[in-house]
Short mmCIF file of C-alpha atoms and ligand atoms in Angstrom, two decimals:
data_model
loop_
_atom_site.label_atom_id
_atom_site.label_comp_id
_atom_site.label_asym_id
_atom_site.label_seq_id
_atom_site.Cartn_x
_atom_site.Cartn_y
_atom_site.Cartn_z
CA MET A 28 0.00 0.00 0.00
CA ASN A 29 1.26 3.43 -0.95
CA ILE A 30 2.00 5.44 2.17
CA ILE A 31 1.96 9.12 1.36
CA ARG A 32 2.32 12.01 3.75
CA SER A 33 -0.76 14.14 3.50
CA PHE A 34 -1.91 16.73 5.93
CA ALA A 35 -2.97 19.16 3.23
CA THR A 36 -6.58 18.23 3.95
CA LYS A 37 -7.32 21.14 6.31
CA ALA A 38 -8.31 23.84 3.84
CA VAL A 39 -9.96 21.55 1.32
CA LYS A 40 -13.61 20.54 1.60
CA THR A 41 -13.67 16.85 2.46
CA SER A 42 -16.79 14.76 2.34
CA PHE A 43 -16.85 11.41 4.15
CA GLN A 44 -18.41 8.45 2.42
CA ASP A 45 -18.96 4.77 3.07
CA VAL A 46 -18.39 3.89 -0.58
CA VAL A 47 -16.83 5.86 -3.42
CA ILE A 48 -17.09 4.29 -6.87
CA ILE A 49 -14.86 5.61 -9.60
CA GLY A 50 -16.28 5.04 -13.09
CA GLY A 51 -19.79 5.51 -14.47
CA GLY A 52 -19.48 2.76 -17.10
CA PRO A 53 -21.66 -0.33 -16.86
CA ALA A 54 -19.64 -1.81 -13.99
CA GLY A 55 -19.71 1.34 -11.80
CA LEU A 56 -23.41 2.06 -12.30
CA THR A 57 -24.18 -1.62 -11.64
CA ILE A 58 -22.36 -1.58 -8.31
CA LEU A 59 -24.03 1.63 -7.20
CA SER A 60 -27.50 0.36 -8.17
CA ALA A 61 -26.84 -3.02 -6.53
CA ILE A 62 -25.76 -1.39 -3.24
CA LYS A 63 -28.77 0.90 -3.21
CA THR A 64 -31.14 -1.97 -4.03
CA SER A 65 -29.77 -4.29 -1.35
CA PRO A 66 -31.87 -4.08 1.83
CA LYS A 67 -28.68 -4.70 3.82
CA LEU A 68 -26.53 -2.05 2.14
CA LYS A 69 -28.91 0.67 0.91
CA HIS A 70 -28.23 2.92 3.93
CA LEU A 71 -24.55 3.32 2.94
CA LYS A 72 -23.45 6.78 1.93
CA CYS A 73 -22.32 6.41 -1.68
CA THR A 74 -20.79 8.67 -4.31
CA LEU A 75 -19.96 7.72 -7.90
CA VAL A 76 -17.44 9.82 -9.81
CA GLU A 77 -17.32 9.78 -13.62
CA GLY A 78 -14.90 11.81 -15.74
CA GLN A 79 -17.23 12.11 -18.72
CA SER A 80 -20.72 13.56 -19.09
CA LEU A 81 -23.55 11.13 -18.32
CA GLU A 82 -26.08 13.36 -20.09
CA PRO A 83 -26.40 11.02 -23.11
CA VAL A 84 -26.99 8.13 -20.67
CA GLN A 85 -29.65 10.10 -18.83
CA LYS A 86 -31.38 11.21 -22.07
CA PHE A 87 -31.41 7.75 -23.63
CA TYR A 88 -34.34 6.50 -21.52
CA ASP A 89 -36.85 9.08 -22.83
CA ASN A 90 -35.18 10.08 -26.10
CA PRO A 91 -33.10 7.26 -27.56
CA PRO A 92 -31.37 8.07 -30.86
CA GLU A 93 -33.00 6.74 -34.02
CA ASN A 94 -30.08 4.54 -35.03
CA TYR A 95 -28.19 2.02 -32.97
CA THR A 96 -25.10 3.28 -31.20
CA ASN A 97 -21.95 1.30 -31.90
CA LYS A 98 -21.00 -0.14 -28.49
CA ILE A 99 -23.18 -3.22 -28.46
CA VAL A 100 -22.56 -6.29 -26.34
CA SER A 101 -23.85 -9.79 -26.10
CA LEU A 102 -25.39 -10.31 -22.66
CA THR A 103 -25.59 -13.77 -21.14
CA PRO A 104 -28.82 -14.97 -19.49
CA LYS A 105 -26.86 -14.95 -16.22
CA SER A 106 -26.21 -11.20 -16.54
CA ILE A 107 -29.85 -10.59 -17.41
CA ASP A 108 -30.86 -12.63 -14.40
CA ILE A 109 -28.65 -10.44 -12.16
CA MET A 110 -30.15 -7.29 -13.70
CA THR A 111 -33.69 -8.62 -13.33
CA ASN A 112 -33.63 -10.21 -9.90
CA LYS A 113 -30.71 -8.70 -8.00
CA ILE A 114 -30.58 -5.11 -9.23
CA GLY A 115 -33.95 -4.59 -10.87
CA ASN A 116 -32.75 -2.38 -13.71
CA TRP A 117 -33.86 -4.76 -16.49
CA GLU A 118 -37.39 -3.35 -16.32
CA PHE A 119 -35.94 -0.02 -17.48
CA ILE A 120 -34.15 -1.47 -20.51
CA ASN A 121 -35.50 -0.21 -23.82
CA GLN A 122 -36.87 -3.58 -24.99
CA ASP A 123 -37.35 -2.36 -28.58
CA ARG A 124 -33.58 -2.15 -28.95
CA ILE A 125 -32.52 -5.57 -27.73
CA LYS A 126 -32.37 -8.81 -29.65
CA ASN A 127 -32.28 -12.36 -28.33
CA TYR A 128 -30.47 -14.85 -30.48
CA ASP A 129 -30.63 -18.61 -30.54
CA GLY A 130 -27.30 -19.86 -31.75
CA ILE A 131 -23.85 -19.22 -33.15
CA ILE A 132 -22.43 -20.62 -36.35
CA ALA A 133 -18.64 -20.46 -36.24
CA TYR A 134 -16.44 -21.53 -39.13
CA ASP A 135 -12.83 -21.54 -40.22
CA SER A 136 -11.57 -19.37 -43.07
CA GLN A 137 -9.01 -22.00 -43.99
CA ASP A 138 -11.60 -24.77 -44.38
CA ALA A 139 -15.26 -23.79 -44.77
CA SER A 140 -16.38 -27.33 -43.90
CA SER A 141 -14.80 -26.88 -40.43
CA ARG A 142 -17.74 -25.43 -38.65
CA ILE A 143 -19.46 -25.74 -35.36
CA GLU A 144 -23.10 -24.87 -34.86
CA PHE A 145 -24.36 -24.01 -31.40
CA ASP A 146 -28.11 -24.33 -31.28
CA ILE A 147 -30.24 -23.29 -28.32
CA ASN A 148 -32.32 -26.47 -28.64
CA LEU A 149 -29.33 -28.38 -27.31
CA ILE A 150 -29.72 -26.80 -23.90
CA GLY A 151 -33.47 -26.36 -24.07
CA LYS A 152 -33.47 -22.67 -23.17
CA GLU A 153 -35.28 -19.70 -24.63
CA SER A 154 -32.23 -17.91 -25.97
CA LEU A 155 -28.46 -18.20 -26.00
CA ALA A 156 -27.73 -14.53 -25.39
CA THR A 157 -29.12 -11.03 -25.97
CA MET A 158 -27.63 -8.19 -27.96
CA CYS A 159 -27.90 -4.85 -26.17
CA GLU A 160 -26.28 -1.42 -26.49
CA VAL A 161 -23.98 -0.51 -23.60
CA ILE A 162 -25.77 2.86 -23.29
CA ASN A 163 -29.11 1.03 -22.95
CA ILE A 164 -27.66 -0.86 -19.95
CA GLN A 165 -26.19 2.32 -18.43
CA SER A 166 -29.43 4.21 -18.98
CA SER A 167 -31.52 1.49 -17.29
CA LEU A 168 -29.19 1.61 -14.27
CA TYR A 169 -29.38 5.41 -14.16
CA LYS A 170 -33.18 5.25 -14.29
CA LYS A 171 -33.19 2.61 -11.54
CA LEU A 172 -31.14 4.95 -9.34
CA GLN A 173 -33.51 7.85 -10.07
CA THR A 174 -36.46 5.64 -9.13
CA LEU A 175 -34.78 4.59 -5.89
CA LYS A 176 -34.22 8.27 -5.05
CA GLU A 177 -37.88 9.00 -5.73
CA GLU A 178 -38.79 6.12 -3.40
CA GLY A 179 -36.82 7.80 -0.64
CA VAL A 180 -33.50 5.95 -0.76
CA GLU A 181 -30.92 8.50 0.36
CA ASP A 182 -27.22 9.17 -0.10
CA ILE A 183 -26.92 8.50 -3.81
CA THR A 184 -24.58 11.05 -5.34
CA ILE A 185 -23.40 10.92 -8.93
CA LEU A 186 -20.71 13.39 -9.92
CA ASP A 187 -20.21 13.29 -13.68
CA ASN A 188 -17.86 15.52 -15.65
CA THR A 189 -15.63 15.13 -12.61
CA LYS A 190 -12.22 13.57 -12.88
CA VAL A 191 -10.26 11.90 -10.12
CA ASN A 192 -6.87 13.58 -10.23
CA GLU A 193 -5.18 11.75 -7.40
CA ILE A 194 -5.82 9.20 -4.69
CA GLU A 195 -3.91 9.41 -1.46
CA ASN A 196 -3.56 7.41 1.70
CA PRO A 197 -3.57 9.63 4.79
CA ILE A 198 -1.59 7.28 7.02
CA ILE A 199 1.77 8.74 7.99
CA THR A 200 3.67 5.57 8.66
CA GLU A 201 2.87 1.90 8.58
CA GLN A 202 3.37 1.89 12.34
CA ASP A 203 0.58 4.42 12.67
CA LEU A 204 -1.66 2.06 10.79
CA GLU A 205 -0.85 -0.73 13.22
CA ASN A 206 -1.70 1.50 16.15
CA HIS A 207 -5.19 2.27 14.89
CA ASP A 208 -8.21 0.19 15.59
CA LEU A 209 -9.85 0.46 12.20
CA ASN A 210 -13.22 -0.58 13.52
CA GLN A 211 -13.28 2.57 15.64
CA ILE A 212 -14.00 5.00 12.90
CA ASP A 213 -14.94 8.55 13.59
CA PRO A 214 -15.77 10.35 10.35
CA THR A 215 -16.29 13.59 12.24
CA LEU A 216 -12.55 13.89 12.75
CA GLU A 217 -11.34 17.11 11.17
CA LYS A 218 -8.01 15.67 10.19
CA PRO A 219 -8.76 12.03 9.63
CA ASN A 220 -5.74 9.95 10.35
CA LEU A 221 -7.19 6.58 9.58
CA ASP A 222 -6.43 4.59 6.48
CA TRP A 223 -9.46 5.73 4.47
CA PRO A 224 -8.31 6.64 0.95
CA ILE A 225 -8.62 10.30 -0.01
CA VAL A 226 -9.94 10.83 -3.54
CA LYS A 227 -8.96 14.23 -4.95
CA LEU A 228 -11.27 15.60 -7.61
CA ASN A 229 -10.56 18.12 -10.35
CA ASN A 230 -13.19 20.47 -8.89
CA GLY A 231 -10.91 20.98 -5.89
CA GLU A 232 -13.02 18.88 -3.52
CA GLN A 233 -12.08 15.57 -1.98
CA LEU A 234 -13.83 12.49 -0.72
CA GLN A 235 -12.58 10.25 2.03
CA THR A 236 -14.04 6.79 1.97
CA ARG A 237 -14.33 3.60 3.95
CA LEU A 238 -14.36 1.57 0.71
CA LEU A 239 -13.06 2.70 -2.68
CA ILE A 240 -14.38 0.74 -5.66
CA GLY A 241 -12.42 0.97 -8.91
CA ALA A 242 -14.83 0.55 -11.82
CA ASP A 243 -12.54 2.84 -13.77
CA GLY A 244 -11.63 0.72 -16.78
CA TYR A 245 -8.41 -0.72 -18.16
CA ASN A 246 -6.14 2.13 -17.02
CA SER A 247 -7.70 2.09 -13.54
CA PRO A 248 -6.28 4.85 -11.30
CA VAL A 249 -7.65 2.87 -8.32
CA ARG A 250 -5.66 -0.23 -9.29
CA LYS A 251 -2.53 1.93 -9.55
CA TYR A 252 -3.22 3.52 -6.17
CA ALA A 253 -3.62 0.10 -4.56
CA GLN A 254 -0.45 -1.10 -6.33
CA ILE A 255 -2.18 -4.17 -7.64
CA GLU A 256 -0.22 -5.76 -10.47
CA SER A 257 -2.12 -6.51 -13.67
CA ARG A 258 -0.65 -9.07 -16.05
CA GLY A 259 -1.37 -9.84 -19.66
CA TRP A 260 -0.55 -8.76 -23.18
CA ALA A 261 -1.77 -6.68 -26.06
CA TYR A 262 -2.83 -8.81 -29.04
CA ASN A 263 -1.52 -6.33 -31.57
CA ARG A 264 -5.08 -6.44 -32.89
CA PHE A 265 -7.96 -3.98 -32.98
CA GLY A 266 -11.66 -4.76 -32.78
CA VAL A 267 -13.42 -2.78 -35.51
CA VAL A 268 -17.08 -2.32 -34.65
CA ALA A 269 -19.89 -1.02 -36.87
CA CYS A 270 -23.66 -1.16 -37.22
CA ILE A 271 -24.92 -2.47 -40.53
CA LYS A 272 -28.08 -3.41 -42.40
CA LEU A 273 -28.58 -6.87 -43.85
CA GLN A 274 -30.38 -7.53 -47.13
CA TYR A 275 -33.51 -8.30 -45.10
CA GLU A 276 -34.45 -9.44 -41.59
CA ASP A 277 -32.95 -12.87 -41.02
CA PHE A 278 -35.46 -15.35 -39.62
CA ARG A 279 -32.56 -17.48 -38.34
CA SER A 280 -31.67 -15.15 -35.46
CA VAL A 281 -28.15 -16.49 -35.05
CA GLY A 282 -24.71 -14.97 -34.69
CA TRP A 283 -22.06 -15.76 -37.28
CA GLN A 284 -18.34 -15.89 -36.59
CA ARG A 285 -15.66 -16.55 -39.18
CA PHE A 286 -12.15 -17.19 -37.94
CA LEU A 287 -9.83 -15.32 -40.31
CA THR A 288 -6.07 -15.49 -39.72
CA THR A 289 -6.13 -11.75 -38.96
CA GLY A 290 -8.76 -12.41 -36.25
CA PRO A 291 -12.43 -13.41 -36.05
CA LEU A 292 -15.16 -11.46 -37.82
CA ALA A 293 -18.57 -11.70 -36.14
CA ILE A 294 -21.97 -10.55 -37.41
CA LEU A 295 -24.52 -10.46 -34.61
CA PRO A 296 -28.22 -9.84 -35.08
CA LEU A 297 -30.13 -6.77 -33.92
CA THR A 298 -33.81 -6.01 -34.43
CA GLU A 299 -35.32 -6.08 -37.94
CA ASP A 300 -32.65 -5.93 -40.65
CA ASN A 301 -30.02 -4.39 -38.35
CA ALA A 302 -26.88 -6.15 -37.20
CA THR A 303 -23.58 -5.30 -35.61
CA ILE A 304 -20.10 -6.48 -36.45
CA VAL A 305 -16.93 -6.99 -34.46
CA TRP A 306 -14.02 -7.48 -36.83
CA SER A 307 -10.81 -8.28 -34.97
CA SER A 308 -7.96 -7.36 -37.25
CA THR A 309 -4.32 -6.30 -37.49
CA PRO A 310 -3.45 -2.62 -36.92
CA GLU A 311 -2.98 -2.10 -40.70
CA LEU A 312 -6.21 -3.83 -41.69
CA SER A 313 -8.21 -2.08 -38.96
CA GLU A 314 -6.92 1.28 -40.21
CA LEU A 315 -8.04 0.36 -43.71
CA LEU A 316 -11.46 -0.81 -42.47
CA LEU A 317 -12.05 2.61 -40.90
CA LYS A 318 -11.22 4.52 -44.07
CA VAL A 319 -12.80 2.33 -46.77
CA ASN A 320 -15.62 4.17 -48.52
CA ASP A 321 -19.00 3.87 -46.71
CA GLN A 322 -20.59 2.26 -49.80
CA ILE A 323 -17.79 -0.28 -50.27
CA PHE A 324 -17.55 -1.30 -46.61
CA PRO A 325 -20.77 -3.42 -46.49
CA HIS A 326 -19.65 -5.48 -49.49
CA LEU A 327 -16.23 -5.94 -47.94
CA VAL A 328 -17.89 -7.43 -44.84
CA THR A 329 -19.95 -9.80 -47.02
CA ALA A 330 -16.79 -10.81 -48.88
CA ALA A 331 -14.85 -11.38 -45.66
CA MET A 332 -17.52 -13.81 -44.42
CA VAL A 333 -17.26 -15.94 -47.59
CA LEU A 334 -14.18 -15.55 -49.82
CA GLU A 335 -10.80 -17.25 -49.51
CA GLU A 336 -8.20 -15.23 -47.62
CA VAL A 337 -6.01 -15.01 -50.68
CA ASP A 338 -8.86 -13.23 -52.52
CA LEU A 339 -9.47 -10.97 -49.55
CA ASN A 340 -5.80 -10.02 -49.40
CA TYR A 341 -5.95 -8.98 -53.04
CA ILE A 342 -9.06 -6.83 -52.39
CA TYR A 343 -7.40 -5.23 -49.34
CA SER A 344 -4.34 -4.40 -51.44
CA VAL A 345 -6.49 -2.62 -54.04
CA LEU A 346 -8.26 -0.65 -51.30
CA GLN A 347 -4.96 0.19 -49.59
CA GLU A 348 -4.03 2.00 -52.82
CA ASN A 349 -7.40 3.74 -52.96
CA PRO A 350 -10.10 3.22 -50.29
CA ASN A 351 -12.65 4.68 -52.73
CA ASP A 352 -11.88 2.27 -55.57
CA PHE A 353 -15.36 1.09 -56.60
CA SER A 354 -13.91 -1.45 -59.01
CA VAL A 355 -13.60 -3.86 -56.06
CA LEU A 356 -17.41 -4.11 -56.01
CA GLN A 357 -17.46 -5.90 -59.40
CA ASP A 358 -14.54 -7.99 -58.30
CA ILE A 359 -16.33 -9.10 -55.12
CA GLU A 360 -19.54 -9.79 -57.04
CA TRP A 361 -17.67 -11.88 -59.59
CA ARG A 362 -15.88 -13.91 -56.91
CA LEU A 363 -19.13 -14.50 -54.99
CA SER A 364 -20.90 -15.58 -58.19
CA LYS A 365 -18.66 -18.65 -58.26
CA PHE A 366 -20.54 -19.95 -55.20
CA ASP A 367 -23.72 -21.90 -55.65
CA ALA A 368 -26.66 -19.65 -54.57
CA ARG A 369 -28.06 -22.33 -52.27
CA THR A 370 -24.69 -22.81 -50.54
CA LEU A 371 -24.53 -19.07 -49.91
CA ASP A 372 -28.10 -19.03 -48.58
CA GLU A 373 -27.71 -21.95 -46.23
CA ASN A 374 -24.15 -21.67 -44.98
CA TYR A 375 -23.40 -17.98 -44.73
CA PRO A 376 -24.94 -14.85 -43.23
CA LEU A 377 -27.12 -12.64 -45.40
CA PRO A 378 -25.31 -10.08 -47.56
CA VAL A 379 -24.61 -6.76 -45.88
CA VAL A 380 -26.15 -3.86 -47.82
CA GLU A 381 -25.57 -0.73 -45.74
CA LEU A 382 -23.28 0.79 -43.15
CA ILE A 383 -25.09 2.94 -40.56
CA PRO A 384 -23.23 6.27 -40.80
CA ASN A 385 -20.71 7.17 -38.09
CA THR A 386 -20.79 3.80 -36.37
CA ARG A 387 -17.32 2.58 -37.34
CA ALA A 388 -14.73 2.62 -34.55
CA ARG A 389 -11.81 0.53 -33.44
CA PHE A 390 -10.64 -0.57 -29.99
CA PRO A 391 -7.26 -2.08 -29.08
CA LEU A 392 -7.62 -5.69 -27.92
CA LYS A 393 -5.76 -6.96 -24.91
CA MET A 394 -5.85 -9.63 -22.27
CA SER A 395 -5.17 -8.49 -18.73
CA HIS A 396 -5.91 -9.82 -15.29
CA ALA A 397 -5.17 -8.19 -11.95
CA ASP A 398 -3.32 -10.42 -9.46
CA THR A 399 -6.09 -9.74 -6.97
CA TYR A 400 -9.19 -7.57 -6.95
CA VAL A 401 -8.79 -6.22 -3.44
CA ALA A 402 -6.44 -4.35 -1.13
CA PRO A 403 -7.24 -2.72 2.22
CA ARG A 404 -10.29 -0.48 1.56
CA VAL A 405 -10.14 -1.12 -2.19
CA ALA A 406 -12.03 -3.39 -4.59
CA LEU A 407 -11.76 -3.55 -8.38
CA VAL A 408 -14.59 -4.56 -10.73
CA GLY A 409 -15.08 -4.84 -14.50
CA ASP A 410 -12.35 -3.82 -16.94
CA ALA A 411 -10.32 -2.36 -14.05
CA ALA A 412 -9.84 -5.97 -12.95
CA HIS A 413 -9.69 -7.75 -16.32
CA THR A 414 -9.92 -7.27 -20.07
CA ILE A 415 -10.65 -10.12 -22.44
CA HIS A 416 -10.61 -10.78 -26.20
CA PRO A 417 -14.16 -10.04 -27.44
CA LEU A 418 -14.45 -13.27 -29.47
CA ALA A 419 -16.76 -14.87 -26.90
CA GLY A 420 -18.48 -11.60 -25.86
CA GLN A 421 -17.74 -11.96 -22.16
CA GLY A 422 -16.10 -8.70 -20.91
CA LEU A 423 -19.12 -6.80 -19.66
CA ASN A 424 -20.74 -10.02 -18.46
CA MET A 425 -17.71 -10.69 -16.27
CA GLY A 426 -18.16 -7.21 -14.77
CA GLN A 427 -21.78 -8.04 -13.92
CA SER A 428 -20.69 -11.22 -12.16
CA ASP A 429 -18.00 -9.25 -10.29
CA ALA A 430 -20.62 -6.80 -9.07
CA PHE A 431 -22.85 -9.64 -7.91
CA ALA A 432 -19.99 -11.37 -6.06
CA LEU A 433 -18.84 -8.11 -4.43
CA ILE A 434 -22.36 -7.29 -3.23
CA GLU A 435 -22.68 -10.78 -1.72
CA ALA A 436 -19.39 -10.30 0.14
CA LEU A 437 -20.46 -6.87 1.42
CA GLU A 438 -23.85 -8.18 2.54
CA LYS A 439 -22.14 -11.01 4.40
CA GLY A 440 -19.75 -8.52 6.04
CA MET A 441 -22.70 -6.34 7.05
CA ASP A 442 -24.50 -9.34 8.56
CA ARG A 443 -21.45 -9.99 10.69
CA GLY A 444 -21.11 -6.35 11.73
CA MET A 445 -17.69 -6.00 10.12
CA ASP A 446 -15.91 -2.97 8.65
CA LEU A 447 -16.83 -3.17 4.94
CA GLY A 448 -13.45 -1.85 3.83
CA SER A 449 -11.49 -4.56 5.57
CA THR A 450 -9.78 -7.23 3.51
CA LEU A 451 -11.47 -9.84 5.69
CA VAL A 452 -14.76 -8.84 4.08
CA LEU A 453 -13.37 -8.23 0.60
CA GLU A 454 -11.39 -11.49 0.32
CA ASP A 455 -14.66 -13.37 -0.07
CA TYR A 456 -15.26 -11.44 -3.27
CA VAL A 457 -11.88 -12.37 -4.77
CA SER A 458 -12.18 -16.03 -3.92
CA ASN A 459 -15.56 -16.20 -5.65
CA ALA A 460 -14.87 -14.07 -8.72
CA TRP A 461 -11.18 -14.46 -9.59
CA PRO A 462 -10.90 -18.20 -10.46
CA ALA A 463 -13.92 -18.21 -12.82
CA ASN A 464 -12.67 -15.07 -14.58
CA HIS A 465 -9.19 -16.55 -14.86
CA ALA A 466 -10.52 -19.71 -16.53
CA LEU A 467 -12.58 -17.69 -19.03
CA LEU A 468 -9.65 -15.39 -19.83
CA GLY A 469 -7.47 -18.45 -20.52
CA VAL A 470 -10.02 -20.09 -22.84
CA CYS A 471 -10.56 -16.94 -24.92
CA ASP A 472 -6.82 -16.28 -25.12
CA LYS A 473 -6.18 -19.79 -26.40
CA LEU A 474 -9.03 -19.64 -28.89
CA HIS A 475 -7.56 -16.42 -30.30
CA LYS A 476 -4.13 -18.02 -30.62
CA ILE A 477 -5.32 -21.29 -32.16
CA PHE A 478 -7.42 -19.54 -34.78
CA SER A 479 -5.09 -16.72 -35.75
CA THR A 480 -2.65 -18.96 -37.58
CA ASP A 481 -2.40 -20.32 -41.10
CA PHE A 482 0.32 -22.82 -40.04
CA TYR A 483 -1.00 -25.90 -41.88
CA PRO A 484 -0.61 -28.64 -39.20
CA LEU A 485 -2.51 -26.47 -36.72
CA VAL A 486 -5.17 -25.58 -39.29
CA PHE A 487 -5.59 -29.32 -39.98
CA VAL A 488 -5.89 -30.22 -36.30
CA ARG A 489 -8.32 -27.40 -35.50
CA GLY A 490 -10.39 -28.45 -38.56
CA LEU A 491 -10.63 -31.95 -37.12
CA GLY A 492 -11.42 -30.46 -33.75
CA MET A 493 -14.29 -28.32 -35.03
CA LYS A 494 -15.79 -31.09 -37.16
CA GLY A 495 -15.40 -33.56 -34.31
CA LEU A 496 -16.88 -31.21 -31.73
CA ASN A 497 -19.81 -30.47 -34.00
CA MET A 498 -20.81 -34.13 -33.75
CA PHE A 499 -20.85 -34.25 -29.95
CA ASP A 500 -23.98 -32.63 -28.63
CA GLU A 501 -22.97 -33.10 -24.99
CA VAL A 502 -19.67 -31.26 -25.43
CA LYS A 503 -21.37 -28.51 -27.45
CA SER A 504 -24.08 -28.12 -24.86
CA LEU A 505 -21.41 -27.79 -22.14
CA MET A 506 -19.65 -25.10 -24.20
CA MET A 507 -22.95 -23.30 -24.74
CA LYS A 508 -23.73 -23.34 -21.06
CA THR A 509 -20.33 -21.75 -20.47
CA ILE A 510 -20.88 -19.13 -23.20
CA SER A 511 -24.32 -18.27 -21.86
CA GLY A 512 -23.04 -18.08 -18.28
CA ARG A 513 -25.23 -20.91 -16.98
C1 FAD B 888 -14.78 -4.53 -29.71
C2 FAD B 888 -15.34 -4.93 -28.38
C3 FAD B 888 -16.46 -5.77 -28.31
C4 FAD B 888 -16.98 -6.18 -27.07
N1 FAD B 888 -18.04 -7.03 -27.03
C5 FAD B 888 -18.51 -7.47 -25.83
C6 FAD B 888 -19.60 -8.38 -25.75
O1 FAD B 888 -20.17 -8.82 -26.75
N2 FAD B 888 -20.02 -8.79 -24.52
C7 FAD B 888 -19.44 -8.33 -23.37
O2 FAD B 888 -19.85 -8.75 -22.29
N3 FAD B 888 -18.40 -7.45 -23.41
C8 FAD B 888 -17.92 -7.01 -24.61
N4 FAD B 888 -16.89 -6.13 -24.65
C9 FAD B 888 -16.29 -5.65 -23.39
C10 FAD B 888 -17.11 -4.54 -22.71
O3 FAD B 888 -17.40 -3.52 -23.63
C11 FAD B 888 -16.32 -4.00 -21.52
O4 FAD B 888 -15.89 -5.08 -20.74
C12 FAD B 888 -17.18 -3.09 -20.65
O5 FAD B 888 -17.80 -2.08 -21.39
C13 FAD B 888 -16.31 -2.48 -19.54
O6 FAD B 888 -17.13 -1.75 -18.64
P1 FAD B 888 -16.49 -1.06 -17.33
O7 FAD B 888 -17.59 -0.30 -16.71
O8 FAD B 888 -15.75 -2.06 -16.53
O9 FAD B 888 -15.37 -0.07 -17.89
P2 FAD B 888 -15.52 1.27 -18.81
O10 FAD B 888 -16.71 1.17 -19.70
O11 FAD B 888 -14.17 1.42 -19.42
O12 FAD B 888 -15.80 2.40 -17.76
C14 FAD B 888 -14.79 3.00 -16.99
C15 FAD B 888 -15.22 4.42 -16.68
O13 FAD B 888 -14.31 4.98 -15.73
C16 FAD B 888 -14.15 6.35 -16.05
N5 FAD B 888 -12.86 6.81 -15.50
C17 FAD B 888 -11.62 6.32 -15.74
N6 FAD B 888 -10.69 7.02 -15.10
C18 FAD B 888 -11.35 8.01 -14.43
C19 FAD B 888 -10.92 9.08 -13.59
N7 FAD B 888 -9.63 9.31 -13.32
N8 FAD B 888 -11.87 9.89 -13.07
C20 FAD B 888 -13.19 9.70 -13.34
N9 FAD B 888 -13.64 8.70 -14.12
C21 FAD B 888 -12.73 7.88 -14.67
C22 FAD B 888 -14.17 6.39 -17.58
O14 FAD B 888 -14.52 7.67 -18.07
C23 FAD B 888 -15.21 5.32 -17.90
O15 FAD B 888 -16.49 5.85 -18.12
C24 FAD B 888 -16.36 -5.72 -25.88
C25 FAD B 888 -15.25 -4.85 -25.94
C26 FAD B 888 -14.74 -4.47 -27.19
C27 FAD B 888 -13.54 -3.58 -27.23
#
């Protein structure tokens, strides 16, 4: 723990809190809503600090934009269950903008016959997962918090447009810490000398808190403050996202994923003829995908779901020369015409016909996992604790499970009359959440590595693996249960 001398607190306005959450992304708003919904924790004095404006989040509930926004995630039934039964924000989700889907068809670019089809009928459930915009989730949580306030739940403060500049520990020496009985907390002290972290805001104010929750994303200032090591690697890949329109609404309601050697390309269904893509690709290809002409881009996506990689590389090279070269459209059409129409209909997603304007963006992909999620008076949740390759759509879902596990630990601590910032309480959270996250991170990392190669022996073995797996319903159903968080 970082021990920093700090008695500069006298002149500055300090507000004492039970819980300060840094980050108003899905993880932070989930934690705040979960605390304020819990009968055992709702009395806690909580403040959430978010660097950006939450106005778009607030407006979304009454005035959602006409088109889909581009941060769209696949939610597992487990996450939806948490939002429905534990937090209660699911009732505020804009249901017209979510889409359940029933299966995933994944196939290998090196051998189209190597495919695995996950069908919901195998596990006898209503849906495999649900596509939902991140802002829809945030907005439902925000609305839930507003409703709780209206119902009389107190001490919910959200400070947006407010950045945390610095976090300090007020303890002077480690010996001082030993001499304090941390259960004897007196927040009325003018110059608090306990070990409650001091969060310094860019508006000049500061918060001193019993428990500091870092829901502050990959670069987490809270994780740095707590000196928790995070290990992992960058994939040297970017996830290019975009919203698109298909030729017509697909009655199949499945997600498609093609494993290209540059990374997987997924097309996931939204309502009506809308869909979203996540195209994991090299830095060079992702740059090209962002600058290709808006009218060419949809056809490029169709081509990338069907054509041989050697053909795709040729098309990329033409577009590298000129991203507005419309001659590639005839070229793509000609190459696709070599496929039997029925094969295209049955084995591939529908053609993409339109790119929704201004929805293309790219995000660097990395795998990272914090050594632990807790330190004295600190807990990490969501991307602050882990980031994962998006190929299995698990990142935000892991954050939801973190929130659930942390709330359970805090409720247990409250039942036992313990100090909620103590590691004794928080350790329960780590032991429940960390191992499951670690296993999932490992699986997705290996899948990325196995599929991003054109090394023939490995391509051959993975082809056998996919074909073989496709024949074993029990194994597939186990994988589906894992994917859907059951
Ligand atoms: C291409 C792509 C596709 C994905 N697809 C899926 C999917 O299908 N399913 C899925 O489950 N997940 C998916 N994910 C992952 C998912 O988007 C993330 O895991 C999730 O959004 C992280 O939420 P978070 O709240 O933990 O962090 P963030 O959304 O990063 O929120 C952190 C917040 O902290 C704030 N903050 C940071 N520092 C400070 C500071 N100093 N002061 C104040 N505020 C601060 C930031 O402004 C930010 O709002 C995908 C990710 C990518 C890149």
